[in-house]
Short mmCIF file of C-alpha atoms in Angstrom, two decimals:
data_model
loop_
_atom_site.label_atom_id
_atom_site.label_comp_id
_atom_site.label_asym_id
_atom_site.label_seq_id
_atom_site.Cartn_x
_atom_site.Cartn_y
_atom_site.Cartn_z
CA MET A 1 33.93 -0.58 58.03
CA LYS A 2 37.56 -1.39 58.71
CA GLN A 3 38.64 -3.62 61.28
CA LEU A 4 40.10 -1.88 64.94
CA ASN A 5 40.88 -4.91 66.77
CA TYR A 6 39.92 -8.16 67.89
CA ILE A 7 39.59 -11.44 70.06
CA LYS A 8 39.74 -15.17 69.23
CA LEU A 9 38.53 -17.55 71.65
CA GLU A 10 37.99 -20.94 71.09
CA PHE A 11 36.55 -23.68 74.21
CA PRO A 12 34.76 -26.80 74.61
CA ALA A 13 30.82 -26.94 74.28
CA ARG A 14 30.50 -27.75 77.89
CA SER A 15 27.51 -25.95 79.59
CA VAL A 16 30.67 -23.92 82.61
CA ASN A 17 31.71 -21.99 79.77
CA GLU A 18 28.69 -20.31 78.57
CA GLY A 19 29.33 -17.58 81.64
CA PHE A 20 32.88 -16.86 80.81
CA ALA A 21 32.51 -16.39 77.47
CA ARG A 22 29.61 -14.51 78.11
CA ALA A 23 32.16 -12.51 80.62
CA ALA A 24 34.41 -12.40 77.95
CA ALA A 25 32.55 -10.24 75.19
CA ALA A 26 31.74 -8.39 77.91
CA ALA A 27 34.86 -7.25 78.53
CA PHE A 28 35.69 -6.81 74.62
CA ALA A 29 32.77 -4.52 74.33
CA ALA A 30 33.73 -1.98 77.34
CA GLN A 31 36.76 -0.73 75.47
CA LEU A 32 33.46 1.18 73.79
CA ASP A 33 32.41 2.45 76.81
CA PRO A 34 28.74 0.75 76.31
CA THR A 35 25.45 2.28 79.10
CA LEU A 36 24.96 -0.45 81.38
CA GLU A 37 21.97 -1.54 79.59
CA GLU A 38 24.62 -2.52 75.81
CA LEU A 39 26.56 -4.43 78.30
CA GLY A 40 23.55 -6.30 79.09
CA ASP A 41 22.38 -7.23 75.90
CA ILE A 42 25.67 -7.80 74.92
CA ARG A 43 26.35 -10.91 77.70
CA THR A 44 22.59 -11.88 77.18
CA ALA A 45 23.22 -12.36 73.02
CA VAL A 46 26.61 -13.87 74.10
CA SER A 47 24.67 -15.84 76.30
CA GLU A 48 22.11 -17.02 73.89
CA ALA A 49 24.50 -18.15 71.31
CA VAL A 50 26.46 -19.95 73.30
CA THR A 51 24.36 -21.76 74.71
CA ASN A 52 22.23 -22.50 71.81
CA ALA A 53 26.16 -24.22 70.23
CA ILE A 54 25.76 -25.97 73.17
CA VAL A 55 22.92 -27.45 73.96
CA HIS A 56 21.75 -28.15 70.35
CA ALA A 57 25.13 -28.06 67.64
CA TYR A 58 26.77 -31.59 69.28
CA PRO A 59 23.53 -33.89 71.04
CA GLU A 60 25.63 -37.03 71.61
CA THR A 61 29.24 -35.16 72.22
CA VAL A 62 31.58 -32.77 72.91
CA GLY A 63 32.01 -30.59 70.29
CA THR A 64 34.33 -26.87 70.22
CA VAL A 65 32.52 -22.86 69.86
CA THR A 66 33.99 -20.56 68.46
CA MET A 67 33.79 -17.18 69.44
CA ARG A 68 35.65 -14.42 67.70
CA LEU A 69 34.45 -10.65 67.71
CA ARG A 70 36.25 -7.59 66.83
CA ILE A 71 35.15 -3.93 66.85
CA LEU A 72 34.51 -2.36 63.91
CA GLU A 73 34.07 2.20 62.12
CA GLY A 74 31.91 4.00 63.53
CA ASN A 75 31.46 2.63 67.54
CA VAL A 76 29.90 -1.63 66.72
CA LEU A 77 30.55 -3.99 67.72
CA GLU A 78 30.25 -7.15 65.65
CA ILE A 79 30.47 -11.01 67.34
CA MET A 80 30.41 -14.25 65.40
CA ILE A 81 29.47 -17.72 67.90
CA ARG A 82 30.47 -20.85 65.66
CA ASP A 83 30.00 -24.68 65.48
CA ARG A 84 31.12 -27.37 63.06
CA GLY A 85 28.52 -28.85 64.76
CA CYS A 86 25.36 -30.92 63.42
CA GLY A 87 23.42 -28.32 61.78
CA ILE A 88 20.53 -26.14 60.87
CA PRO A 89 18.84 -28.01 58.35
CA ASP A 90 15.94 -25.10 58.81
CA VAL A 91 17.35 -22.21 59.89
CA PRO A 92 13.57 -19.69 59.21
CA LYS A 93 11.99 -22.47 60.68
CA ALA A 94 14.15 -22.64 64.06
CA MET A 95 14.41 -18.67 64.14
CA GLU A 96 10.66 -18.83 64.26
CA PRO A 97 9.84 -18.36 68.11
CA MET A 98 9.00 -21.08 70.55
CA TYR A 99 10.05 -23.31 67.95
CA SER A 100 12.67 -25.71 69.74
CA THR A 101 14.48 -29.47 69.18
CA GLY A 102 15.94 -29.29 72.06
CA GLY A 103 13.12 -30.77 74.25
CA GLU A 104 10.15 -29.87 77.03
CA GLU A 105 12.38 -28.06 78.89
CA ARG A 106 13.56 -24.70 76.43
CA SER A 107 11.39 -22.17 75.33
CA GLY A 108 12.40 -22.00 71.63
CA MET A 109 13.31 -17.42 72.38
CA GLY A 110 17.52 -17.99 71.61
CA PHE A 111 17.19 -16.66 68.21
CA THR A 112 14.68 -13.56 68.78
CA ILE A 113 16.39 -12.75 72.48
CA MET A 114 19.03 -12.21 70.70
CA GLU A 115 17.34 -10.51 67.18
CA SER A 116 15.85 -8.07 69.98
CA PHE A 117 19.04 -6.89 71.72
CA MET A 118 21.69 -7.09 68.92
CA ASP A 119 20.99 -5.13 65.63
CA GLY A 120 22.36 -7.65 63.37
CA LEU A 121 21.45 -10.64 63.03
CA ARG A 122 22.02 -13.47 60.70
CA VAL A 123 22.59 -17.83 60.65
CA ARG A 124 23.84 -19.71 57.90
CA SER A 125 23.89 -23.81 59.07
CA ALA A 126 24.52 -26.76 57.00
CA PRO A 127 23.28 -30.32 58.33
CA GLY A 128 26.21 -32.27 59.40
CA LYS A 129 29.00 -28.60 58.73
CA GLY A 130 27.61 -27.11 62.24
CA THR A 131 26.19 -22.83 62.28
CA THR A 132 27.51 -19.45 62.65
CA VAL A 133 25.78 -16.75 64.00
CA LEU A 134 27.13 -13.09 63.33
CA LEU A 135 25.70 -10.32 65.48
CA SER A 136 26.33 -7.01 65.55
CA LYS A 137 25.35 -4.05 67.93
CA ARG A 138 25.97 -0.21 66.74
CA VAL A 139 27.93 1.07 70.74
CA THR A 140 26.24 4.06 71.60
CA ALA A 141 29.48 7.24 71.40
CA LYS A 142 29.22 8.67 74.97
CA ALA A 143 29.05 12.25 74.52
CA ARG A 144 33.31 12.98 76.30
CA VAL A 145 33.02 15.75 79.32
#
């Protein structure tokens, strides 16, 4: 698909930046004129992906999170969240509902939530090299009056 527009942001993996990432993604997606429900879905999925990077990727240090958003032909929003942290040794296991390495306070539902709010979810990871989460959502084209 042809890329029509994009942004790329990089920020420290600190919890205070999760809200910024969510707001930036929503502001960028607004050019597609999404419904409030679609905008909420995008915010929620970005929040989960960024929070995963913050909580799990860098347990002993503060690393970097990269977020790239692209608008593709056909009103498709593509969101990539990448860290260069510890990586996920078993991606299929990590994607199982209720599985978490973050302790009792974590629900283990991050990937399940991302998958339910977006049209596409791909996760690539390698131990010691980090994780890339690729989300996509086709935004409904509204009828113009």
